[in-house]
């Protein structure tokens, strides 16, 4: 059995996007090429890896077994290539991200990139997604990750937005729910308010913060519930939803944008590190 890395990359992309067209965009291949590579991988293994559900696909039991190994194989392969390629890049890259993506994955990403490329300086800027996208289009940033709010960019990961609450939270019928939200301009705030209004749930904003730490502190204090991405939900808080009377929130599609004004090896290398790090994060989620 020979598991080719190209096929495994395509397999991972299809598992993440659940669609042949979206997977093709992620690995820069046509829909038919994605289908062909998955077929060859299945022939090599002798087992079906995906089940079709309408226009989407989901992993079979065998696919779920392979995905963990595939992620590890690709990571080890890429780490080996980087270790043997004698990093000689130098310069700087201007990078932007909303604050809710800077917790957890980005510190590790920046540390690993700095260790691999000590002569490259990463200038980081935290702004809302629409501002980051505009900065990239103006050439003020080289690379950015955003919550998908329009067309363009490369979807690199998905993270559901959830309500977090104090463990003792109980929502009474017809209760006005107290919520903590980001400042105006944050898409998570918009999604939360629209979902509550659509569900006919009365609410009041009791806490507004620029930072996710402020939201989490307000929830820990029992002041409110707050909408954050699932990967940022602390273990000491509970995720609440329909069973607690709160509406389901959208999934945050995390999109990578790169400047079209300047092409450089540094930008491409840093972008590859971002994609890899968010792939590892997705694998670690329950």
Short mmCIF file of C-alpha atoms in Angstrom, two decimals:
data_model
loop_
_atom_site.label_atom_id
_atom_site.label_comp_id
_atom_site.label_asym_id
_atom_site.label_seq_id
_atom_site.Cartn_x
_atom_site.Cartn_y
_atom_site.Cartn_z
CA UNK A 1 0.00 0.00 0.00
CA UNK A 2 1.41 3.38 -1.05
CA UNK A 3 -0.30 6.48 0.40
CA UNK A 4 0.83 9.37 -1.79
CA UNK A 5 1.05 12.73 -0.02
CA UNK A 6 -0.78 14.52 -2.87
CA UNK A 7 -3.73 12.18 -2.45
CA UNK A 8 -3.67 12.60 1.33
CA UNK A 9 -3.69 16.40 1.01
CA UNK A 10 -6.74 16.17 -1.25
CA UNK A 11 -8.36 13.70 1.16
CA UNK A 12 -7.83 16.12 4.08
CA UNK A 13 -9.22 19.04 2.05
CA UNK A 14 -12.36 17.08 1.14
CA UNK A 15 -12.83 15.96 4.75
CA UNK A 16 -12.61 19.59 5.91
CA UNK A 17 -14.77 21.21 3.21
CA UNK A 18 -17.19 18.29 2.59
CA UNK A 19 -17.53 19.33 -1.04
CA UNK A 20 -15.49 18.47 -4.15
CA UNK A 21 -15.60 22.00 -5.56
CA UNK A 22 -14.52 23.62 -2.27
CA UNK A 23 -11.82 20.99 -1.78
CA UNK A 24 -10.54 21.70 -5.29
CA UNK A 25 -10.18 25.39 -4.49
CA UNK A 26 -8.22 24.53 -1.35
CA UNK A 27 -5.71 22.30 -3.15
CA UNK A 28 -5.77 24.18 -6.47
CA UNK A 29 -7.29 21.33 -8.47
CA UNK A 30 -10.43 20.88 -10.53
CA UNK A 31 -13.46 19.07 -9.14
CA UNK A 32 -12.80 16.15 -11.46
CA UNK A 33 -9.15 15.94 -10.35
CA UNK A 34 -10.24 15.83 -6.70
CA UNK A 35 -12.72 13.07 -7.50
CA UNK A 36 -10.06 11.11 -9.39
CA UNK A 37 -7.51 11.37 -6.58
CA UNK A 38 -10.03 10.26 -3.96
CA UNK A 39 -11.01 7.31 -6.18
CA UNK A 40 -7.36 6.27 -6.56
CA UNK A 41 -6.79 6.57 -2.82
CA UNK A 42 -9.85 4.43 -2.14
CA UNK A 43 -8.66 1.87 -4.71
CA UNK A 44 -5.23 1.80 -3.06
CA UNK A 45 -6.73 1.23 0.39
CA UNK A 46 -9.56 -1.00 -0.82
CA UNK A 47 -12.19 0.82 1.25
CA UNK A 48 -14.67 3.67 0.79
CA UNK A 49 -13.57 6.84 2.56
CA UNK A 50 -16.62 9.06 1.98
CA UNK A 51 -20.39 8.75 1.86
CA UNK A 52 -22.40 11.14 -0.30
CA UNK A 53 -25.19 13.08 1.41
CA UNK A 54 -26.92 15.24 -1.20
CA UNK A 55 -24.31 17.68 -2.50
CA UNK A 56 -21.97 17.07 0.43
CA UNK A 57 -19.89 14.14 1.67
CA UNK A 58 -18.97 12.79 5.09
CA UNK A 59 -16.25 10.44 6.24
CA UNK A 60 -16.98 6.74 6.56
CA UNK A 61 -15.71 4.78 9.55
CA UNK A 62 -12.55 3.97 7.57
CA UNK A 63 -12.23 7.62 6.56
CA UNK A 64 -12.33 8.68 10.21
CA UNK A 65 -9.51 6.24 10.93
CA UNK A 66 -7.41 7.54 8.05
CA UNK A 67 -7.91 11.29 8.69
CA UNK A 68 -5.85 11.30 11.90
CA UNK A 69 -3.01 9.40 10.26
CA UNK A 70 -3.20 11.56 7.12
CA UNK A 71 -2.90 14.77 9.17
CA UNK A 72 0.12 13.36 10.97
CA UNK A 73 1.77 12.09 7.78
CA UNK A 74 1.39 15.45 6.03
CA UNK A 75 2.64 17.34 9.10
CA UNK A 76 5.71 15.12 9.41
CA UNK A 77 6.35 15.36 5.66
CA UNK A 78 6.15 19.16 5.68
CA UNK A 79 8.26 19.45 8.83
CA UNK A 80 10.94 17.28 7.22
CA UNK A 81 10.93 19.36 4.03
CA UNK A 82 11.28 22.57 6.06
CA UNK A 83 14.07 21.09 8.20
CA UNK A 84 16.06 20.03 5.14
CA UNK A 85 15.50 23.15 3.07
CA UNK A 86 17.94 25.34 5.03
CA UNK A 87 15.71 28.33 5.79
CA UNK A 88 17.39 31.41 4.46
CA UNK A 89 14.43 33.76 4.23
CA UNK A 90 14.82 37.23 5.66
CA UNK A 91 12.62 40.29 5.72
CA UNK A 92 9.18 40.92 7.18
CA UNK A 93 5.54 40.03 6.65
CA UNK A 94 2.55 42.13 7.75
CA UNK A 95 -0.16 39.92 9.21
CA UNK A 96 -3.68 40.68 10.45
CA UNK A 97 -6.25 38.70 12.42
CA UNK A 98 -9.37 39.34 14.52
CA UNK A 99 -8.61 38.85 18.20
CA UNK A 100 -10.80 35.75 18.56
CA UNK A 101 -8.39 33.83 16.30
CA UNK A 102 -5.25 35.01 18.12
CA UNK A 103 -5.90 32.79 21.15
CA UNK A 104 -4.46 29.29 21.14
CA UNK A 105 -3.35 28.60 17.58
CA UNK A 106 -1.60 31.84 16.60
CA UNK A 107 0.92 32.09 19.47
CA UNK A 108 2.10 28.56 18.65
CA UNK A 109 2.15 29.38 14.92
CA UNK A 110 4.22 32.53 15.43
CA UNK A 111 6.64 30.74 17.76
CA UNK A 112 7.12 27.87 15.32
CA UNK A 113 7.57 30.22 12.37
CA UNK A 114 10.10 32.33 14.32
CA UNK A 115 12.07 29.19 15.19
CA UNK A 116 12.13 28.05 11.55
CA UNK A 117 12.80 31.50 10.06
CA UNK A 118 14.58 33.63 12.68
CA UNK A 119 15.43 36.35 10.15
CA UNK A 120 11.80 37.05 9.24
CA UNK A 121 9.92 39.61 11.34
CA UNK A 122 6.13 39.20 11.60
CA UNK A 123 4.29 42.49 12.16
CA UNK A 124 0.90 41.61 13.66
CA UNK A 125 -2.27 43.70 13.63
CA UNK A 126 -5.59 42.84 15.34
CA UNK A 127 -8.70 44.29 13.67
CA UNK A 128 -12.19 43.24 12.61
CA UNK A 129 -12.47 40.96 9.58
CA UNK A 130 -13.79 43.64 7.20
CA UNK A 131 -10.94 45.98 8.14
CA UNK A 132 -8.31 43.27 7.62
CA UNK A 133 -9.72 42.39 4.20
CA UNK A 134 -9.71 46.08 3.22
CA UNK A 135 -6.14 46.54 4.48
CA UNK A 136 -4.99 43.61 2.34
CA UNK A 137 -6.75 45.01 -0.74
CA UNK A 138 -5.03 48.37 -0.12
CA UNK A 139 -1.66 46.67 0.27
CA UNK A 140 -1.31 47.68 3.93
CA UNK A 141 -1.20 44.02 5.02
CA UNK A 142 0.41 41.05 3.26
CA UNK A 143 -1.58 38.19 4.82
CA UNK A 144 -4.68 38.03 6.96
CA UNK A 145 -7.21 35.60 8.34
CA UNK A 146 -10.84 36.66 8.60
CA UNK A 147 -14.29 35.36 9.29
CA UNK A 148 -15.82 34.82 5.84
CA UNK A 149 -18.11 37.78 5.22
CA UNK A 150 -17.94 37.91 1.40
CA UNK A 151 -16.48 36.09 -1.59
CA UNK A 152 -12.75 35.67 -2.03
CA UNK A 153 -9.92 34.17 -0.07
CA UNK A 154 -9.24 30.53 0.79
CA UNK A 155 -11.29 28.76 3.44
CA UNK A 156 -8.78 27.07 5.73
CA UNK A 157 -10.90 26.02 8.72
CA UNK A 158 -14.33 26.06 10.33
CA UNK A 159 -15.24 26.87 13.93
CA UNK A 160 -18.84 26.96 15.20
CA UNK A 161 -19.92 30.05 17.12
CA UNK A 162 -21.51 28.97 20.40
CA UNK A 163 -23.04 30.51 23.51
CA UNK A 164 -20.95 30.10 26.66
CA UNK A 165 -22.38 30.50 30.14
CA UNK A 166 -21.55 30.05 33.78
CA UNK A 167 -22.03 26.38 34.78
CA UNK A 168 -25.02 27.34 36.92
CA UNK A 169 -26.83 29.14 34.10
CA UNK A 170 -30.53 28.28 33.73
CA UNK A 171 -32.72 30.24 31.35
CA UNK A 172 -36.29 30.74 32.53
CA UNK A 173 -39.17 30.86 30.06
CA UNK A 174 -39.84 34.40 28.77
CA UNK A 175 -36.69 35.57 30.56
CA UNK A 176 -34.78 38.55 29.21
CA UNK A 177 -31.33 37.10 28.63
CA UNK A 178 -28.28 39.18 29.53
CA UNK A 179 -25.54 38.99 26.92
CA UNK A 180 -21.95 40.12 26.55
CA UNK A 181 -20.77 40.99 23.03
CA UNK A 182 -17.87 42.46 21.12
CA UNK A 183 -17.95 46.09 20.01
CA UNK A 184 -20.01 47.11 16.98
CA UNK A 185 -18.46 45.96 13.72
CA UNK A 186 -17.80 42.39 14.92
CA UNK A 187 -19.71 39.81 12.86
CA UNK A 188 -20.18 37.58 15.94
CA UNK A 189 -22.15 40.40 17.60
CA UNK A 190 -24.31 40.77 14.50
CA UNK A 191 -24.95 37.03 14.28
CA UNK A 192 -25.88 36.81 17.97
CA UNK A 193 -28.33 39.70 17.93
CA UNK A 194 -29.95 38.56 14.66
CA UNK A 195 -30.38 35.01 16.01
CA UNK A 196 -31.99 36.24 19.23
CA UNK A 197 -34.34 38.60 17.40
CA UNK A 198 -35.32 35.94 14.85
CA UNK A 199 -36.12 33.54 17.70
CA UNK A 200 -38.21 36.16 19.48
CA UNK A 201 -35.95 36.10 22.55
CA UNK A 202 -35.81 39.26 24.62
CA UNK A 203 -32.26 40.33 25.47
CA UNK A 204 -30.23 43.14 26.94
CA UNK A 205 -26.58 43.91 26.35
CA UNK A 206 -24.93 44.21 29.73
CA UNK A 207 -21.27 44.06 28.72
CA UNK A 208 -19.40 45.22 25.62
CA UNK A 209 -15.72 44.38 25.15
CA UNK A 210 -12.98 44.72 22.59
CA UNK A 211 -11.32 41.58 23.83
CA UNK A 212 -12.42 37.98 24.21
CA UNK A 213 -10.88 37.92 27.69
CA UNK A 214 -13.36 40.64 28.71
CA UNK A 215 -16.29 38.58 27.43
CA UNK A 216 -15.10 35.44 29.20
CA UNK A 217 -14.55 37.33 32.46
CA UNK A 218 -18.11 38.69 32.33
CA UNK A 219 -19.46 35.17 31.79
CA UNK A 220 -17.37 33.78 34.65
CA UNK A 221 -18.79 36.51 36.89
CA UNK A 222 -22.30 35.32 36.05
CA UNK A 223 -23.22 38.61 34.37
CA UNK A 224 -24.11 37.26 30.95
CA UNK A 225 -23.85 34.63 28.25
CA UNK A 226 -21.59 35.39 25.29
CA UNK A 227 -21.10 34.22 21.67
CA UNK A 228 -17.57 32.96 20.96
CA UNK A 229 -16.02 30.32 18.71
CA UNK A 230 -16.08 26.83 20.18
CA UNK A 231 -12.30 26.45 20.23
CA UNK A 232 -12.08 29.45 22.58
CA UNK A 233 -14.63 28.07 25.07
CA UNK A 234 -12.82 27.57 28.42
CA UNK A 235 -13.23 24.25 30.22
CA UNK A 236 -14.74 25.95 33.29
CA UNK A 237 -17.67 27.39 31.31
CA UNK A 238 -20.46 25.44 29.63
CA UNK A 239 -21.68 25.63 26.06
CA UNK A 240 -25.44 26.25 25.95
CA UNK A 241 -27.88 26.14 23.05
CA UNK A 242 -31.33 24.99 22.00
CA UNK A 243 -31.78 22.79 25.05
CA UNK A 244 -31.29 25.92 27.18
CA UNK A 245 -33.59 28.10 25.07
CA UNK A 246 -30.89 29.88 23.06
CA UNK A 247 -30.73 29.89 19.25
CA UNK A 248 -28.14 28.09 17.14
CA UNK A 249 -25.42 30.40 15.84
CA UNK A 250 -23.60 30.18 12.46
CA UNK A 251 -20.34 28.39 11.81
CA UNK A 252 -17.38 30.71 11.39
CA UNK A 253 -15.56 29.94 8.13
CA UNK A 254 -11.97 31.06 8.60
CA UNK A 255 -10.56 32.51 5.38
CA UNK A 256 -6.98 33.25 4.40
CA UNK A 257 -6.41 36.38 2.30
CA UNK A 258 -3.12 37.31 0.64
CA UNK A 259 -2.10 40.53 -1.06
CA UNK A 260 -2.17 40.51 -4.86
CA UNK A 261 0.14 43.52 -5.08
CA UNK A 262 3.34 41.76 -3.99
CA UNK A 263 4.37 38.14 -4.51
CA UNK A 264 7.12 36.86 -2.25
CA UNK A 265 8.47 33.61 -0.90
CA UNK A 266 8.03 34.92 2.65
CA UNK A 267 4.30 35.52 2.15
CA UNK A 268 3.81 32.09 0.61
CA UNK A 269 5.81 30.37 3.35
CA UNK A 270 3.97 32.16 6.14
CA UNK A 271 0.62 31.36 4.51
CA UNK A 272 1.52 27.65 4.42
CA UNK A 273 2.30 27.78 8.15
CA UNK A 274 -1.12 29.35 8.82
CA UNK A 275 -2.95 26.67 6.81
CA UNK A 276 -1.04 23.88 8.56
CA UNK A 277 -1.64 25.32 12.04
CA UNK A 278 -5.38 25.71 11.53
CA UNK A 279 -5.54 22.20 10.10
CA UNK A 280 -3.93 20.86 13.27
CA UNK A 281 -6.38 22.90 15.35
CA UNK A 282 -9.36 21.44 13.49
CA UNK A 283 -8.02 17.93 14.08
CA UNK A 284 -7.79 18.60 17.81
CA UNK A 285 -11.40 19.77 18.16
CA UNK A 286 -13.90 17.21 19.50
#
